Amino acid sequence: MTTAPPPIEPRPGIMRAAARNLGWLLASRGVLAVLSLFYLGIITRSLGVTGFGRFALITGAAQTLATLVAFQSWQVIVQYGVGPQERGDDDALGRLFRASAVVDAISAVLGALLAWAILE
């Protein structure tokens, strides 16, 4: 028989650490936004109107494809893998891993085919 784990007690300073990490995250996003404005200005002047239009279409198509075919298998494994892991059901966990790998492979092939079809 197993005993219940002790209750989790909050560590001192955890809110300060979370705030510091949030600050770093927001600062990096801000720096990225400023740098993207610089590179867009440079690329607009370098490519001209027609070249920049092509660049915008290719970038937009790539981002759209990445969003459409992205399958985050880690979320499925975290959501549905806990039960088999706790029960020690290695067969069910293996089936979950295999199914996630197959779906990842299919989404990668689908994304490559869509990119080829759109950008061809």
C-alpha atoms as a PDB file:
ATOM      1  CA  MET A   1       0.000   0.000   0.000  1.00  0.00           C
ATOM      2  CA  THR A   2       1.313   3.417  -0.877  1.00  0.00           C
ATOM      3  CA  THR A   3       0.922   6.536   1.173  1.00  0.00           C
ATOM      4  CA  ALA A   4      -0.334   9.808  -0.170  1.00  0.00           C
ATOM      5  CA  PRO A   5       2.361  12.315  -1.052  1.00  0.00           C
ATOM      6  CA  PRO A   6       2.746  15.266   1.291  1.00  0.00           C
ATOM      7  CA  PRO A   7       0.909  18.444   0.292  1.00  0.00           C
ATOM      8  CA  ILE A   8       2.854  20.852  -1.865  1.00  0.00           C
ATOM      9  CA  GLU A   9       3.843  23.956   0.026  1.00  0.00           C
ATOM     10  CA  PRO A  10       4.522  27.171  -1.874  1.00  0.00           C
ATOM     11  CA  ARG A  11       8.171  28.087  -2.036  1.00  0.00           C
ATOM     12  CA  PRO A  12       9.170  31.532  -0.835  1.00  0.00           C
ATOM     13  CA  GLY A  13       9.866  33.923  -3.684  1.00  0.00           C
ATOM     14  CA  ILE A  14       8.041  31.943  -6.341  1.00  0.00           C
ATOM     15  CA  MET A  15       5.957  34.962  -7.368  1.00  0.00           C
ATOM     16  CA  ARG A  16       9.098  37.059  -7.695  1.00  0.00           C
ATOM     17  CA  ALA A  17      10.664  34.400  -9.923  1.00  0.00           C
ATOM     18  CA  ALA A  18       7.506  34.194 -12.042  1.00  0.00           C
ATOM     19  CA  ALA A  19       7.428  37.991 -12.399  1.00  0.00           C
ATOM     20  CA  ARG A  20      11.109  38.052 -13.376  1.00  0.00           C
ATOM     21  CA  ASN A  21      10.554  35.346 -16.002  1.00  0.00           C
ATOM     22  CA  LEU A  22       7.514  37.201 -17.338  1.00  0.00           C
ATOM     23  CA  GLY A  23       9.606  40.357 -17.568  1.00  0.00           C
ATOM     24  CA  TRP A  24      12.260  38.557 -19.621  1.00  0.00           C
ATOM     25  CA  LEU A  25       9.587  37.101 -21.892  1.00  0.00           C
ATOM     26  CA  LEU A  26       7.925  40.467 -22.498  1.00  0.00           C
ATOM     27  CA  ALA A  27      11.261  42.224 -23.005  1.00  0.00           C
ATOM     28  CA  SER A  28      12.339  39.679 -25.593  1.00  0.00           C
ATOM     29  CA  ARG A  29       9.038  40.059 -27.441  1.00  0.00           C
ATOM     30  CA  GLY A  30       9.505  43.833 -27.457  1.00  0.00           C
ATOM     31  CA  VAL A  31      13.047  43.563 -28.820  1.00  0.00           C
ATOM     32  CA  LEU A  32      11.802  41.174 -31.517  1.00  0.00           C
ATOM     33  CA  ALA A  33       9.084  43.631 -32.532  1.00  0.00           C
ATOM     34  CA  VAL A  34      11.562  46.509 -32.865  1.00  0.00           C
ATOM     35  CA  LEU A  35      14.063  44.388 -34.802  1.00  0.00           C
ATOM     36  CA  SER A  36      11.347  43.143 -37.150  1.00  0.00           C
ATOM     37  CA  LEU A  37      10.461  46.758 -37.966  1.00  0.00           C
ATOM     38  CA  PHE A  38      14.104  47.392 -38.856  1.00  0.00           C
ATOM     39  CA  TYR A  39      14.437  44.353 -41.095  1.00  0.00           C
ATOM     40  CA  LEU A  40      11.106  45.097 -42.792  1.00  0.00           C
ATOM     41  CA  GLY A  41      12.324  48.618 -43.573  1.00  0.00           C
ATOM     42  CA  ILE A  42      15.596  47.310 -44.962  1.00  0.00           C
ATOM     43  CA  ILE A  43      13.979  44.546 -47.000  1.00  0.00           C
ATOM     44  CA  THR A  44      11.325  46.900 -48.396  1.00  0.00           C
ATOM     45  CA  ARG A  45      13.977  49.301 -49.687  1.00  0.00           C
ATOM     46  CA  SER A  46      16.151  46.456 -51.007  1.00  0.00           C
ATOM     47  CA  LEU A  47      13.501  44.425 -52.835  1.00  0.00           C
ATOM     48  CA  GLY A  48      11.226  47.125 -54.149  1.00  0.00           C
ATOM     49  CA  VAL A  49       7.453  46.858 -54.349  1.00  0.00           C
ATOM     50  CA  THR A  50       7.257  43.698 -56.481  1.00  0.00           C
ATOM     51  CA  GLY A  51       9.961  41.832 -54.577  1.00  0.00           C
ATOM     52  CA  PHE A  52       8.495  42.789 -51.226  1.00  0.00           C
ATOM     53  CA  GLY A  53       5.072  41.574 -52.384  1.00  0.00           C
ATOM     54  CA  ARG A  54       6.575  38.193 -53.254  1.00  0.00           C
ATOM     55  CA  PHE A  55       8.362  38.102 -49.917  1.00  0.00           C
ATOM     56  CA  ALA A  56       5.124  38.883 -48.071  1.00  0.00           C
ATOM     57  CA  LEU A  57       3.196  36.199 -49.978  1.00  0.00           C
ATOM     58  CA  ILE A  58       5.814  33.530 -49.326  1.00  0.00           C
ATOM     59  CA  THR A  59       6.120  34.461 -45.652  1.00  0.00           C
ATOM     60  CA  GLY A  60       2.351  34.521 -45.185  1.00  0.00           C
ATOM     61  CA  ALA A  61       1.894  31.185 -46.967  1.00  0.00           C
ATOM     62  CA  ALA A  62       4.605  29.570 -44.850  1.00  0.00           C
ATOM     63  CA  GLN A  63       3.098  30.841 -41.600  1.00  0.00           C
ATOM     64  CA  THR A  64      -0.394  29.757 -42.650  1.00  0.00           C
ATOM     65  CA  LEU A  65       0.813  26.275 -43.564  1.00  0.00           C
ATOM     66  CA  ALA A  66       2.714  25.956 -40.309  1.00  0.00           C
ATOM     67  CA  THR A  67      -0.431  26.856 -38.380  1.00  0.00           C
ATOM     68  CA  LEU A  68      -2.703  24.544 -40.377  1.00  0.00           C
ATOM     69  CA  VAL A  69      -0.613  21.390 -40.224  1.00  0.00           C
ATOM     70  CA  ALA A  70       0.927  21.806 -36.771  1.00  0.00           C
ATOM     71  CA  PHE A  71       0.005  18.852 -34.609  1.00  0.00           C
ATOM     72  CA  GLN A  72       1.286  19.162 -31.077  1.00  0.00           C
ATOM     73  CA  SER A  73       1.599  15.538 -30.088  1.00  0.00           C
ATOM     74  CA  TRP A  74       3.103  16.403 -26.726  1.00  0.00           C
ATOM     75  CA  GLN A  75      -0.283  17.739 -25.613  1.00  0.00           C
ATOM     76  CA  VAL A  76      -1.964  14.420 -26.426  1.00  0.00           C
ATOM     77  CA  ILE A  77       0.735  12.485 -24.607  1.00  0.00           C
ATOM     78  CA  VAL A  78       0.526  14.710 -21.535  1.00  0.00           C
ATOM     79  CA  GLN A  79      -3.282  14.581 -21.508  1.00  0.00           C
ATOM     80  CA  TYR A  80      -3.786  10.869 -22.113  1.00  0.00           C
ATOM     81  CA  GLY A  81      -0.451   9.353 -21.100  1.00  0.00           C
ATOM     82  CA  VAL A  82      -0.731  10.009 -17.377  1.00  0.00           C
ATOM     83  CA  GLY A  83      -3.305   7.275 -16.739  1.00  0.00           C
ATOM     84  CA  PRO A  84      -1.374   4.446 -18.432  1.00  0.00           C
ATOM     85  CA  GLN A  85       1.848   5.695 -16.852  1.00  0.00           C
ATOM     86  CA  GLU A  86       0.353   5.583 -13.351  1.00  0.00           C
ATOM     87  CA  ARG A  87      -1.193   2.154 -13.952  1.00  0.00           C
ATOM     88  CA  GLY A  88       2.043   0.823 -15.382  1.00  0.00           C
ATOM     89  CA  ASP A  89       0.256  -0.055 -18.642  1.00  0.00           C
ATOM     90  CA  ASP A  90       3.233   0.056 -20.982  1.00  0.00           C
ATOM     91  CA  ASP A  91       1.237  -1.368 -23.902  1.00  0.00           C
ATOM     92  CA  ALA A  92      -1.311   1.471 -23.824  1.00  0.00           C
ATOM     93  CA  LEU A  93       1.455   4.037 -23.450  1.00  0.00           C
ATOM     94  CA  GLY A  94       3.305   2.513 -26.396  1.00  0.00           C
ATOM     95  CA  ARG A  95       0.156   2.648 -28.536  1.00  0.00           C
ATOM     96  CA  LEU A  96      -0.264   6.308 -27.612  1.00  0.00           C
ATOM     97  CA  PHE A  97       3.348   7.089 -28.562  1.00  0.00           C
ATOM     98  CA  ARG A  98       3.021   5.209 -31.861  1.00  0.00           C
ATOM     99  CA  ALA A  99      -0.247   6.941 -32.744  1.00  0.00           C
ATOM    100  CA  SER A 100       1.276  10.344 -31.968  1.00  0.00           C
ATOM    101  CA  ALA A 101       4.332   9.569 -34.095  1.00  0.00           C
ATOM    102  CA  VAL A 102       2.134   8.448 -37.009  1.00  0.00           C
ATOM    103  CA  VAL A 103      -0.002  11.586 -36.812  1.00  0.00           C
ATOM    104  CA  ASP A 104       3.168  13.725 -36.657  1.00  0.00           C
ATOM    105  CA  ALA A 105       4.572  11.986 -39.734  1.00  0.00           C
ATOM    106  CA  ILE A 106       1.301  12.364 -41.641  1.00  0.00           C
ATOM    107  CA  SER A 107       1.067  16.060 -40.763  1.00  0.00           C
ATOM    108  CA  ALA A 108       4.678  16.586 -41.901  1.00  0.00           C
ATOM    109  CA  VAL A 109       3.989  14.931 -45.266  1.00  0.00           C
ATOM    110  CA  LEU A 110       0.726  16.850 -45.620  1.00  0.00           C
ATOM    111  CA  GLY A 111       2.502  20.121 -44.858  1.00  0.00           C
ATOM    112  CA  ALA A 112       5.212  19.395 -47.425  1.00  0.00           C
ATOM    113  CA  LEU A 113       2.604  18.529 -50.070  1.00  0.00           C
ATOM    114  CA  LEU A 114       0.564  21.649 -49.325  1.00  0.00           C
ATOM    115  CA  ALA A 115       3.667  23.835 -49.455  1.00  0.00           C
ATOM    116  CA  TRP A 116       4.654  22.311 -52.786  1.00  0.00           C
ATOM    117  CA  ALA A 117       1.142  22.771 -54.194  1.00  0.00           C
ATOM    118  CA  ILE A 118       0.821  26.378 -53.035  1.00  0.00           C
ATOM    119  CA  LEU A 119       4.312  27.577 -53.857  1.00  0.00           C
ATOM    120  CA  GLU A 120       4.651  25.726 -57.170  1.00  0.00           C
END
